[in-house]
């Protein structure tokens, strides 16, 4: 297991702590949350590339280029969502990015499944 896997699994287990007294969950919910988190990490690099965040920079004519032009006017602030997406597109999502994506997808799936009842 690598650091990202251990971190993501730890965050998933931590999210199962009894925040709500009446929270209901099953192992099926946990499995779906894990699948959603894993798929999100697997798909993220391809999604970033498809949007135009590449290793060579923002691809001309892409969604990323249109967003950069329309929203940022050519100036992108350090630490902004656009800058983070470009960094991830160029260098990969990294351990922190993978943990964040996994956690968000897993938690969203977990709570969406429990909200149906």
CSV table of C-alpha atoms in Angstrom, one decimal:
chain,number,residue,atom,x,y,z
A,1,UNK,CA,0.0,0.0,0.0
A,2,UNK,CA,1.2,3.5,-0.8
A,3,UNK,CA,0.8,6.6,1.4
A,4,UNK,CA,-2.2,7.9,-0.6
A,5,UNK,CA,-4.1,4.6,-0.1
A,6,UNK,CA,-3.4,4.5,3.6
A,7,UNK,CA,-4.4,8.2,4.0
A,8,UNK,CA,-7.6,7.7,2.0
A,9,UNK,CA,-8.6,4.6,3.9
A,10,UNK,CA,-7.9,6.4,7.2
A,11,UNK,CA,-10.1,9.3,6.2
A,12,UNK,CA,-12.9,6.9,5.2
A,13,UNK,CA,-12.7,5.2,8.6
A,14,UNK,CA,-12.6,8.5,10.4
A,15,UNK,CA,-15.7,9.6,8.5
A,16,UNK,CA,-17.6,6.7,10.0
A,17,UNK,CA,-17.3,8.1,13.5
A,18,UNK,CA,-20.6,8.7,15.2
A,19,UNK,CA,-21.1,12.4,14.4
A,20,UNK,CA,-24.9,12.0,14.5
A,21,UNK,CA,-26.4,9.8,17.2
A,22,UNK,CA,-29.0,8.4,15.0
A,23,UNK,CA,-26.8,8.0,11.9
A,24,UNK,CA,-27.6,4.8,10.0
A,25,UNK,CA,-25.0,3.1,7.8
A,26,UNK,CA,-24.2,-0.3,6.4
A,27,UNK,CA,-21.1,-2.0,5.0
A,28,UNK,CA,-22.7,-1.6,1.6
A,29,UNK,CA,-22.7,2.2,2.1
A,30,UNK,CA,-19.0,2.0,3.1
A,31,UNK,CA,-18.2,0.0,0.0
A,32,UNK,CA,-20.0,2.4,-2.3
A,33,UNK,CA,-18.2,5.3,-0.7
A,34,UNK,CA,-14.8,3.5,-1.2
A,35,UNK,CA,-15.7,2.8,-4.9
A,36,UNK,CA,-16.7,6.4,-5.5
A,37,UNK,CA,-13.5,7.7,-3.9
A,38,UNK,CA,-11.3,5.3,-5.8
A,39,UNK,CA,-13.0,6.0,-9.1
A,40,UNK,CA,-12.7,9.8,-8.5
A,41,UNK,CA,-8.9,9.4,-8.0
A,42,UNK,CA,-8.6,7.2,-11.1
A,43,UNK,CA,-10.6,9.6,-13.3
A,44,UNK,CA,-9.2,12.9,-12.1
A,45,UNK,CA,-6.0,13.0,-14.2
A,46,UNK,CA,-7.9,12.2,-17.4
A,47,UNK,CA,-10.6,14.7,-16.6
A,48,UNK,CA,-8.0,17.5,-16.0
A,49,UNK,CA,-6.4,16.7,-19.3
A,50,UNK,CA,-9.7,16.7,-21.1
A,51,UNK,CA,-10.5,20.1,-19.7
A,52,UNK,CA,-7.2,21.4,-21.0
A,53,UNK,CA,-4.9,21.3,-17.9
A,54,UNK,CA,-1.8,19.6,-19.4
A,55,UNK,CA,1.8,19.2,-18.5
A,56,UNK,CA,2.7,21.8,-21.1
A,57,UNK,CA,0.3,24.4,-19.6
A,58,UNK,CA,-3.3,25.3,-20.5
A,59,UNK,CA,-4.2,23.9,-23.9
A,60,UNK,CA,-5.3,26.4,-26.5
A,61,UNK,CA,-9.0,26.3,-27.4
A,62,UNK,CA,-9.9,24.2,-24.3
A,63,UNK,CA,-12.4,24.8,-21.5
A,64,UNK,CA,-9.5,25.7,-19.3
A,65,UNK,CA,-8.3,28.4,-21.8
A,66,UNK,CA,-11.8,29.8,-22.1
A,67,UNK,CA,-12.1,29.9,-18.3
A,68,UNK,CA,-8.7,31.5,-17.8
A,69,UNK,CA,-9.6,34.2,-20.4
A,70,UNK,CA,-13.2,34.9,-19.2
A,71,UNK,CA,-12.8,34.6,-15.4
A,72,UNK,CA,-9.2,35.5,-14.7
A,73,UNK,CA,-8.4,37.8,-17.7
A,74,UNK,CA,-4.9,36.3,-18.1
A,75,UNK,CA,-3.9,36.8,-14.4
A,76,UNK,CA,-4.3,33.7,-12.2
A,77,UNK,CA,-3.7,34.2,-8.5
A,78,UNK,CA,-1.5,31.7,-6.7
A,79,UNK,CA,-3.5,29.2,-4.7
A,80,UNK,CA,-6.7,29.8,-6.7
A,81,UNK,CA,-8.8,26.9,-7.9
A,82,UNK,CA,-7.6,27.4,-11.4
A,83,UNK,CA,-3.9,27.4,-10.3
A,84,UNK,CA,-4.5,24.2,-8.3
A,85,UNK,CA,-6.1,22.5,-11.3
A,86,UNK,CA,-3.2,23.6,-13.5
A,87,UNK,CA,-0.7,22.3,-11.0
A,88,UNK,CA,-2.5,19.0,-10.7
A,89,UNK,CA,-2.8,18.7,-14.5
A,90,UNK,CA,0.9,19.4,-14.9
A,91,UNK,CA,2.4,17.5,-12.0
A,92,UNK,CA,-0.3,15.1,-10.9
A,93,UNK,CA,-2.8,15.2,-8.1
A,94,UNK,CA,-0.4,14.1,-5.4
A,95,UNK,CA,-1.1,12.5,-2.0
A,96,UNK,CA,-3.0,15.5,-0.6
A,97,UNK,CA,-5.0,15.9,-3.7
A,98,UNK,CA,-5.9,12.2,-3.8
A,99,UNK,CA,-6.9,12.3,-0.2
A,100,UNK,CA,-9.1,15.3,-0.7
A,101,UNK,CA,-10.8,14.0,-3.8
A,102,UNK,CA,-11.3,10.5,-2.2
A,103,UNK,CA,-12.7,12.1,1.0
A,104,UNK,CA,-15.1,14.4,-0.9
A,105,UNK,CA,-16.4,11.7,-3.2
A,106,UNK,CA,-16.6,9.1,-0.5
A,107,UNK,CA,-18.4,11.4,2.0
A,108,UNK,CA,-20.8,12.7,-0.7
A,109,UNK,CA,-21.7,9.2,-1.8
A,110,UNK,CA,-22.1,7.9,1.8
A,111,UNK,CA,-24.4,10.8,2.8
A,112,UNK,CA,-26.3,10.7,-0.5
A,113,UNK,CA,-27.0,7.0,0.0
A,114,UNK,CA,-28.2,7.6,3.6
A,115,UNK,CA,-30.3,10.6,2.6
A,116,UNK,CA,-32.4,8.4,0.3
A,117,UNK,CA,-34.0,6.7,3.3
